[in-house]
Each structure stands twice: as structure tokens, then as C-alpha cells.
JSON list of C-alpha atoms in Angstrom, two decimals:
[
{"chain": "A", "resi": 290, "resn": "MET", "atom": "CA", "xyz": [-15.58, -10.33, -1.87]},
{"chain": "A", "resi": 291, "resn": "LYS", "atom": "CA", "xyz": [-15.94, -13.45, -1.77]},
{"chain": "A", "resi": 292, "resn": "ILE", "atom": "CA", "xyz": [-12.87, -16.28, -0.69]},
{"chain": "A", "resi": 293, "resn": "ILE", "atom": "CA", "xyz": [-11.74, -16.95, -4.23]},
{"chain": "A", "resi": 294, "resn": "ASN", "atom": "CA", "xyz": [-11.50, -13.56, -5.17]},
{"chain": "A", "resi": 295, "resn": "LYS", "atom": "CA", "xyz": [-9.48, -12.23, -2.65]},
{"chain": "A", "resi": 296, "resn": "ILE", "atom": "CA", "xyz": [-7.01, -15.40, -3.49]},
{"chain": "A", "resi": 297, "resn": "ILE", "atom": "CA", "xyz": [-6.70, -14.56, -6.92]},
{"chain": "A", "resi": 298, "resn": "LEU", "atom": "CA", "xyz": [-6.16, -10.84, -6.65]},
{"chain": "A", "resi": 299, "resn": "PHE", "atom": "CA", "xyz": [-3.75, -12.20, -3.81]},
{"chain": "A", "resi": 300, "resn": "SER", "atom": "CA", "xyz": [-2.36, -14.32, -5.63]},
{"chain": "A", "resi": 301, "resn": "ILE", "atom": "CA", "xyz": [-1.96, -11.85, -8.89]},
{"chain": "A", "resi": 302, "resn": "PHE", "atom": "CA", "xyz": [0.12, -9.72, -5.91]},
{"chain": "A", "resi": 303, "resn": "LEU", "atom": "CA", "xyz": [2.43, -12.98, -4.41]},
{"chain": "A", "resi": 304, "resn": "SER", "atom": "CA", "xyz": [3.90, -12.97, -8.31]},
{"chain": "A", "resi": 305, "resn": "ILE", "atom": "CA", "xyz": [4.38, -9.68, -8.62]},
{"chain": "A", "resi": 306, "resn": "TRP", "atom": "CA", "xyz": [6.04, -9.55, -5.69]},
{"chain": "A", "resi": 307, "resn": "SER", "atom": "CA", "xyz": [8.83, -12.80, -6.31]},
{"chain": "A", "resi": 308, "resn": "CYS", "atom": "CA", "xyz": [9.37, -11.81, -9.51]},
{"chain": "A", "resi": 309, "resn": "ILE", "atom": "CA", "xyz": [10.62, -8.03, -8.10]},
{"chain": "A", "resi": 310, "resn": "THR", "atom": "CA", "xyz": [12.59, -9.77, -4.55]},
{"chain": "A", "resi": 311, "resn": "GLN", "atom": "CA", "xyz": [13.23, -13.15, -5.67]},
{"chain": "A", "resi": 312, "resn": "THR", "atom": "CA", "xyz": [15.11, -13.65, -2.61]},
{"chain": "A", "resi": 313, "resn": "THR", "atom": "CA", "xyz": [17.89, -15.95, -1.74]},
{"chain": "A", "resi": 314, "resn": "SER", "atom": "CA", "xyz": [19.81, -16.60, 1.52]},
{"chain": "A", "resi": 315, "resn": "SER", "atom": "CA", "xyz": [23.05, -14.71, -0.05]},
{"chain": "A", "resi": 316, "resn": "VAL", "atom": "CA", "xyz": [23.79, -12.29, -2.31]},
{"chain": "A", "resi": 317, "resn": "SER", "atom": "CA", "xyz": [23.15, -13.05, -5.87]},
{"chain": "A", "resi": 318, "resn": "SER", "atom": "CA", "xyz": [25.42, -11.93, -8.37]},
{"chain": "A", "resi": 319, "resn": "ASN", "atom": "CA", "xyz": [23.03, -10.80, -11.16]},
{"chain": "A", "resi": 320, "resn": "LYS", "atom": "CA", "xyz": [20.77, -8.41, -8.52]},
{"chain": "A", "resi": 321, "resn": "HIS", "atom": "CA", "xyz": [22.15, -5.04, -7.98]},
{"chain": "A", "resi": 322, "resn": "PHE", "atom": "CA", "xyz": [21.47, -4.57, -4.37]},
{"chain": "A", "resi": 323, "resn": "THR", "atom": "CA", "xyz": [23.46, -2.12, -1.94]},
{"chain": "A", "resi": 324, "resn": "VAL", "atom": "CA", "xyz": [25.51, -3.50, 0.92]},
{"chain": "A", "resi": 325, "resn": "VAL", "atom": "CA", "xyz": [23.93, -1.14, 3.56]},
{"chain": "A", "resi": 326, "resn": "ASP", "atom": "CA", "xyz": [25.73, -0.64, 7.15]},
{"chain": "A", "resi": 327, "resn": "ASN", "atom": "CA", "xyz": [22.40, -0.14, 8.93]},
{"chain": "A", "resi": 328, "resn": "LEU", "atom": "CA", "xyz": [18.83, -1.56, 8.33]},
{"chain": "A", "resi": 329, "resn": "PRO", "atom": "CA", "xyz": [16.91, 2.25, 7.08]},
{"chain": "A", "resi": 330, "resn": "HIS", "atom": "CA", "xyz": [13.64, 3.42, 8.65]},
{"chain": "A", "resi": 331, "resn": "LEU", "atom": "CA", "xyz": [10.36, 4.40, 7.14]},
{"chain": "A", "resi": 332, "resn": "GLY", "atom": "CA", "xyz": [9.89, 8.41, 6.73]},
{"chain": "A", "resi": 333, "resn": "GLU", "atom": "CA", "xyz": [13.93, 8.41, 6.23]},
{"chain": "A", "resi": 334, "resn": "SER", "atom": "CA", "xyz": [15.84, 9.74, 2.87]},
{"chain": "A", "resi": 335, "resn": "PHE", "atom": "CA", "xyz": [17.67, 7.37, 0.67]},
{"chain": "A", "resi": 336, "resn": "TYR", "atom": "CA", "xyz": [19.18, 7.27, -1.90]},
{"chain": "A", "resi": 337, "resn": "GLU", "atom": "CA", "xyz": [20.37, 5.11, -4.30]},
{"chain": "A", "resi": 338, "resn": "GLN", "atom": "CA", "xyz": [23.61, 6.35, -7.42]},
{"chain": "A", "resi": 339, "resn": "LYS", "atom": "CA", "xyz": [22.55, 3.53, -9.02]},
{"chain": "A", "resi": 340, "resn": "ASP", "atom": "CA", "xyz": [19.84, 4.72, -12.01]},
{"chain": "A", "resi": 341, "resn": "GLU", "atom": "CA", "xyz": [16.78, 1.98, -12.32]},
{"chain": "A", "resi": 342, "resn": "ASN", "atom": "CA", "xyz": [13.86, 1.97, -14.20]},
{"chain": "A", "resi": 343, "resn": "ARG", "atom": "CA", "xyz": [12.74, -0.27, -10.99]},
{"chain": "A", "resi": 344, "resn": "TYR", "atom": "CA", "xyz": [8.81, -0.43, -9.27]},
{"chain": "A", "resi": 345, "resn": "ILE", "atom": "CA", "xyz": [7.27, -1.79, -6.48]},
{"chain": "A", "resi": 346, "resn": "LEU", "atom": "CA", "xyz": [3.25, -2.32, -5.44]},
{"chain": "A", "resi": 347, "resn": "ILE", "atom": "CA", "xyz": [2.98, -1.22, -2.64]},
{"chain": "A", "resi": 348, "resn": "PRO", "atom": "CA", "xyz": [-0.25, -0.87, -0.36]},
{"chain": "A", "resi": 349, "resn": "TYR", "atom": "CA", "xyz": [-3.26, 1.25, -1.74]},
{"chain": "A", "resi": 350, "resn": "ASN", "atom": "CA", "xyz": [-2.12, -0.12, -5.22]},
{"chain": "A", "resi": 351, "resn": "HIS", "atom": "CA", "xyz": [1.17, 2.70, -4.93]},
{"chain": "A", "resi": 352, "resn": "THR", "atom": "CA", "xyz": [3.96, 1.60, -7.51]},
{"chain": "A", "resi": 353, "resn": "VAL", "atom": "CA", "xyz": [6.85, 3.54, -5.50]},
{"chain": "A", "resi": 354, "resn": "LYS", "atom": "CA", "xyz": [11.26, 3.36, -6.66]},
{"chain": "A", "resi": 355, "resn": "HIS", "atom": "CA", "xyz": [12.19, -0.39, -5.76]},
{"chain": "A", "resi": 356, "resn": "ILE", "atom": "CA", "xyz": [15.05, -0.87, -3.98]},
{"chain": "A", "resi": 357, "resn": "GLU", "atom": "CA", "xyz": [17.47, -4.23, -2.71]},
{"chain": "A", "resi": 358, "resn": "VAL", "atom": "CA", "xyz": [19.30, -3.46, -0.16]},
{"chain": "A", "resi": 359, "resn": "VAL", "atom": "CA", "xyz": [21.48, -5.90, 1.73]},
{"chain": "A", "resi": 360, "resn": "TYR", "atom": "CA", "xyz": [22.03, -5.33, 5.59]},
{"chain": "A", "resi": 361, "resn": "ASP", "atom": "CA", "xyz": [23.20, -8.37, 8.08]},
{"chain": "A", "resi": 362, "resn": "GLY", "atom": "CA", "xyz": [23.13, -10.86, 5.28]},
{"chain": "A", "resi": 363, "resn": "ILE", "atom": "CA", "xyz": [19.39, -10.45, 4.96]},
{"chain": "A", "resi": 364, "resn": "GLU", "atom": "CA", "xyz": [17.97, -8.88, 1.91]},
{"chain": "A", "resi": 365, "resn": "TYR", "atom": "CA", "xyz": [14.98, -5.91, 2.06]},
{"chain": "A", "resi": 366, "resn": "SER", "atom": "CA", "xyz": [13.53, -4.72, -0.73]},
{"chain": "A", "resi": 367, "resn": "LEU", "atom": "CA", "xyz": [12.65, -0.59, -0.04]},
{"chain": "A", "resi": 368, "resn": "GLY", "atom": "CA", "xyz": [9.52, 0.67, -1.67]},
{"chain": "A", "resi": 369, "resn": "VAL", "atom": "CA", "xyz": [10.93, 4.85, -1.77]},
{"chain": "A", "resi": 370, "resn": "SER", "atom": "CA", "xyz": [8.49, 7.89, -3.58]},
{"chain": "A", "resi": 371, "resn": "ASN", "atom": "CA", "xyz": [9.61, 10.45, -6.18]},
{"chain": "A", "resi": 372, "resn": "ASN", "atom": "CA", "xyz": [11.00, 12.50, -2.78]},
{"chain": "A", "resi": 373, "resn": "GLN", "atom": "CA", "xyz": [13.43, 10.09, -2.17]},
{"chain": "A", "resi": 374, "resn": "THR", "atom": "CA", "xyz": [11.78, 8.92, 1.20]},
{"chain": "A", "resi": 375, "resn": "ILE", "atom": "CA", "xyz": [11.28, 5.03, 2.26]},
{"chain": "A", "resi": 376, "resn": "VAL", "atom": "CA", "xyz": [7.48, 4.62, 2.69]},
{"chain": "A", "resi": 377, "resn": "PHE", "atom": "CA", "xyz": [7.64, 0.43, 2.49]},
{"chain": "A", "resi": 378, "resn": "ILE", "atom": "CA", "xyz": [10.21, -1.66, 3.89]},
{"chain": "A", "resi": 379, "resn": "GLY", "atom": "CA", "xyz": [9.80, -6.40, 2.53]},
{"chain": "A", "resi": 380, "resn": "THR", "atom": "CA", "xyz": [11.73, -8.68, 3.62]},
{"chain": "A", "resi": 381, "resn": "SER", "atom": "CA", "xyz": [10.78, -12.85, 2.30]},
{"chain": "A", "resi": 382, "resn": "ASP", "atom": "CA", "xyz": [14.74, -13.75, 3.70]},
{"chain": "A", "resi": 383, "resn": "LYS", "atom": "CA", "xyz": [14.45, -16.95, 4.90]},
{"chain": "A", "resi": 384, "resn": "HIS", "atom": "CA", "xyz": [16.70, -15.75, 7.82]},
{"chain": "A", "resi": 385, "resn": "PHE", "atom": "CA", "xyz": [14.85, -13.08, 9.30]},
{"chain": "A", "resi": 386, "resn": "THR", "atom": "CA", "xyz": [12.25, -13.30, 12.03]},
{"chain": "A", "resi": 387, "resn": "VAL", "atom": "CA", "xyz": [10.45, -11.00, 14.03]},
{"chain": "A", "resi": 388, "resn": "ASN", "atom": "CA", "xyz": [8.82, -11.98, 17.48]},
{"chain": "A", "resi": 389, "resn": "GLY", "atom": "CA", "xyz": [10.21, -15.62, 16.32]},
{"chain": "A", "resi": 390, "resn": "PHE", "atom": "CA", "xyz": [7.92, -16.18, 12.92]},
{"chain": "A", "resi": 391, "resn": "LYS", "atom": "CA", "xyz": [10.00, -16.68, 10.31]},
{"chain": "A", "resi": 392, "resn": "ILE", "atom": "CA", "xyz": [8.87, -17.20, 6.35]},
{"chain": "A", "resi": 393, "resn": "GLY", "atom": "CA", "xyz": [6.40, -20.60, 6.16]},
{"chain": "A", "resi": 394, "resn": "ASP", "atom": "CA", "xyz": [5.30, -20.35, 9.41]},
{"chain": "A", "resi": 395, "resn": "LYS", "atom": "CA", "xyz": [1.75, -20.62, 10.01]},
{"chain": "A", "resi": 396, "resn": "ILE", "atom": "CA", "xyz": [-0.64, -16.91, 10.84]},
{"chain": "A", "resi": 397, "resn": "ASN", "atom": "CA", "xyz": [-4.43, -17.34, 11.76]},
{"chain": "A", "resi": 398, "resn": "LYS", "atom": "CA", "xyz": [-5.43, -13.62, 13.27]},
{"chain": "A", "resi": 399, "resn": "PHE", "atom": "CA", "xyz": [-6.28, -11.41, 9.61]},
{"chain": "A", "resi": 400, "resn": "ASP", "atom": "CA", "xyz": [-6.73, -7.43, 7.84]},
{"chain": "A", "resi": 401, "resn": "THR", "atom": "CA", "xyz": [-6.73, -7.21, 4.32]},
{"chain": "A", "resi": 402, "resn": "ILE", "atom": "CA", "xyz": [-5.83, -3.99, 1.87]},
{"chain": "A", "resi": 403, "resn": "ARG", "atom": "CA", "xyz": [-8.49, -4.34, -2.06]},
{"chain": "A", "resi": 404, "resn": "GLY", "atom": "CA", "xyz": [-6.48, -5.62, -4.16]},
{"chain": "A", "resi": 405, "resn": "TRP", "atom": "CA", "xyz": [-3.28, -5.44, -2.78]},
{"chain": "A", "resi": 406, "resn": "GLY", "atom": "CA", "xyz": [-3.03, -8.59, -0.34]},
{"chain": "A", "resi": 407, "resn": "SER", "atom": "CA", "xyz": [-4.09, -10.40, 3.17]},
{"chain": "A", "resi": 408, "resn": "TYR", "atom": "CA", "xyz": [-1.39, -9.70, 6.71]},
{"chain": "A", "resi": 409, "resn": "THR", "atom": "CA", "xyz": [-1.34, -9.51, 10.14]},
{"chain": "A", "resi": 410, "resn": "LYS", "atom": "CA", "xyz": [0.48, -6.70, 12.82]},
{"chain": "A", "resi": 411, "resn": "ILE", "atom": "CA", "xyz": [2.95, -9.11, 14.19]},
{"chain": "A", "resi": 412, "resn": "ASP", "atom": "CA", "xyz": [5.30, -6.26, 16.35]},
{"chain": "A", "resi": 413, "resn": "ASP", "atom": "CA", "xyz": [5.27, -2.70, 16.68]},
{"chain": "A", "resi": 414, "resn": "GLU", "atom": "CA", "xyz": [6.89, -2.01, 12.80]},
{"chain": "A", "resi": 415, "resn": "TRP", "atom": "CA", "xyz": [6.49, -5.15, 11.48]},
{"chain": "A", "resi": 416, "resn": "TYR", "atom": "CA", "xyz": [3.41, -7.09, 9.55]},
{"chain": "A", "resi": 417, "resn": "ALA", "atom": "CA", "xyz": [2.80, -10.70, 8.35]},
{"chain": "A", "resi": 418, "resn": "ALA", "atom": "CA", "xyz": [1.61, -10.63, 4.75]},
{"chain": "A", "resi": 419, "resn": "TRP", "atom": "CA", "xyz": [0.07, -14.37, 3.53]},
{"chain": "A", "resi": 420, "resn": "LEU", "atom": "CA", "xyz": [-1.74, -15.81, 0.94]},
{"chain": "A", "resi": 421, "resn": "PRO", "atom": "CA", "xyz": [-4.91, -17.70, 3.23]},
{"chain": "A", "resi": 422, "resn": "THR", "atom": "CA", "xyz": [-6.06, -21.49, 2.74]},
{"chain": "A", "resi": 423, "resn": "LYS", "atom": "CA", "xyz": [-8.90, -22.68, 0.64]},
{"chain": "A", "resi": 424, "resn": "LYS", "atom": "CA", "xyz": [-10.30, -23.94, 3.91]},
{"chain": "A", "resi": 425, "resn": "ASN", "atom": "CA", "xyz": [-9.85, -21.05, 6.63]},
{"chain": "A", "resi": 426, "resn": "GLU", "atom": "CA", "xyz": [-9.42, -17.32, 4.96]},
{"chain": "A", "resi": 427, "resn": "GLU", "atom": "CA", "xyz": [-7.79, -16.43, 7.83]},
{"chain": "A", "resi": 428, "resn": "THR", "atom": "CA", "xyz": [-5.20, -18.39, 7.98]},
{"chain": "A", "resi": 429, "resn": "GLY", "atom": "CA", "xyz": [-2.09, -18.95, 5.93]},
{"chain": "A", "resi": 430, "resn": "LYS", "atom": "CA", "xyz": [1.67, -19.46, 5.65]},
{"chain": "A", "resi": 431, "resn": "ILE", "atom": "CA", "xyz": [3.54, -15.95, 6.05]},
{"chain": "A", "resi": 432, "resn": "GLN", "atom": "CA", "xyz": [4.82, -15.29, 2.42]},
{"chain": "A", "resi": 433, "resn": "PHE", "atom": "CA", "xyz": [6.41, -11.81, 3.84]},
{"chain": "A", "resi": 434, "resn": "PHE", "atom": "CA", "xyz": [6.78, -9.32, 5.53]},
{"chain": "A", "resi": 435, "resn": "PHE", "atom": "CA", "xyz": [7.02, -5.59, 5.74]},
{"chain": "A", "resi": 436, "resn": "LYS", "atom": "CA", "xyz": [6.85, -2.74, 7.45]},
{"chain": "A", "resi": 437, "resn": "TYR", "atom": "CA", "xyz": [4.31, 0.51, 6.14]},
{"chain": "A", "resi": 438, "resn": "LYS", "atom": "CA", "xyz": [2.54, 3.06, 7.67]},
{"chain": "A", "resi": 439, "resn": "PHE", "atom": "CA", "xyz": [-0.81, 3.08, 6.87]},
{"chain": "A", "resi": 440, "resn": "ASN", "atom": "CA", "xyz": [-1.37, 6.68, 7.83]},
{"chain": "A", "resi": 441, "resn": "MET", "atom": "CA", "xyz": [1.30, 7.77, 4.67]},
{"chain": "A", "resi": 442, "resn": "GLU", "atom": "CA", "xyz": [-0.19, 6.26, 2.23]},
{"chain": "A", "resi": 443, "resn": "ASP", "atom": "CA", "xyz": [-0.99, 9.57, 0.88]},
{"chain": "A", "resi": 444, "resn": "LYS", "atom": "CA", "xyz": [3.06, 10.27, 0.98]},
{"chain": "A", "resi": 445, "resn": "THR", "atom": "CA", "xyz": [3.72, 8.17, -1.43]},
{"chain": "A", "resi": 446, "resn": "LYS", "atom": "CA", "xyz": [3.25, 10.43, -4.00]}
]
């Protein structure tokens, strides 16, 4: 796929992600966050008392229930399957760091999921996603971080 098509697809994804998350450094009063004592893990069950119909686009163009949580002052988006299992965790909170990386840092590794975005693995659990620059498709600024087990894509339903 040409770089322009990749940029367009990723731009669409980032627009959707922005609308869903709109994270700030503190909990917004107009958002419906669940404050948690521990950050949940992929594969765990997560039940939220609120009955909201909000969804998030995760890898492989799956759409799952979207729940926003705050842990240790940082906002996270959880993608929860129909059986209430966490299949995706993401954040674009500017206070979040992993292995020294934070939102806005330049990064130069590259993998793609067609129609979803550009990303690279940062450590054993976390990935960084970004929009490649026009000059070099393998370089960009980190837009958000996420956890996702790519071998679980068929378990999101």
C-alpha cells in the first residue's frame, strides 16, 4: 500500500481515537471514568455498572465495548469483548511513560495492520502507535500506547 494510503487510513483511525479518548492530564467532569485501584490486565474480566453503548476500534478493525478508567492519575481506554474480557488497553495520557517513551516522542520502528495503523513494540506488553511523517514512513511521533495480544484477535467477539 502506498504511503499516502497508509497516512489516510491512519489519520482516520487517529480521528476516531481522538473522539473516543480525548484524554487530558486530569479527570474531566463530563467524562464517565471508573477509578480503579489496579490497572486491569488483558484477559481479565471487567464489569462496569454503567450501561453505556460506547465502542472503540481495536486492531484488525474489530469494534468492542469501550470503558474509560483512571489508575494512578492516568486515563486508560479498555476494549472489552461481549463476554466482558479485556482485549485492549490504550492511553494517550501525556503523563504515561513506558521504557522512557512518552506521547509526542519520535519513534522509528514500523509494523502495520491494514486499515488500523502503524505501531511498534516498546516492551513485553506495550506498543506505541503513530502517524508516519511524509518524508519517511518508518518515522513518526507517538500518538498513543496500547496493549493487545495479537494472537487473541479471534476472541474479541
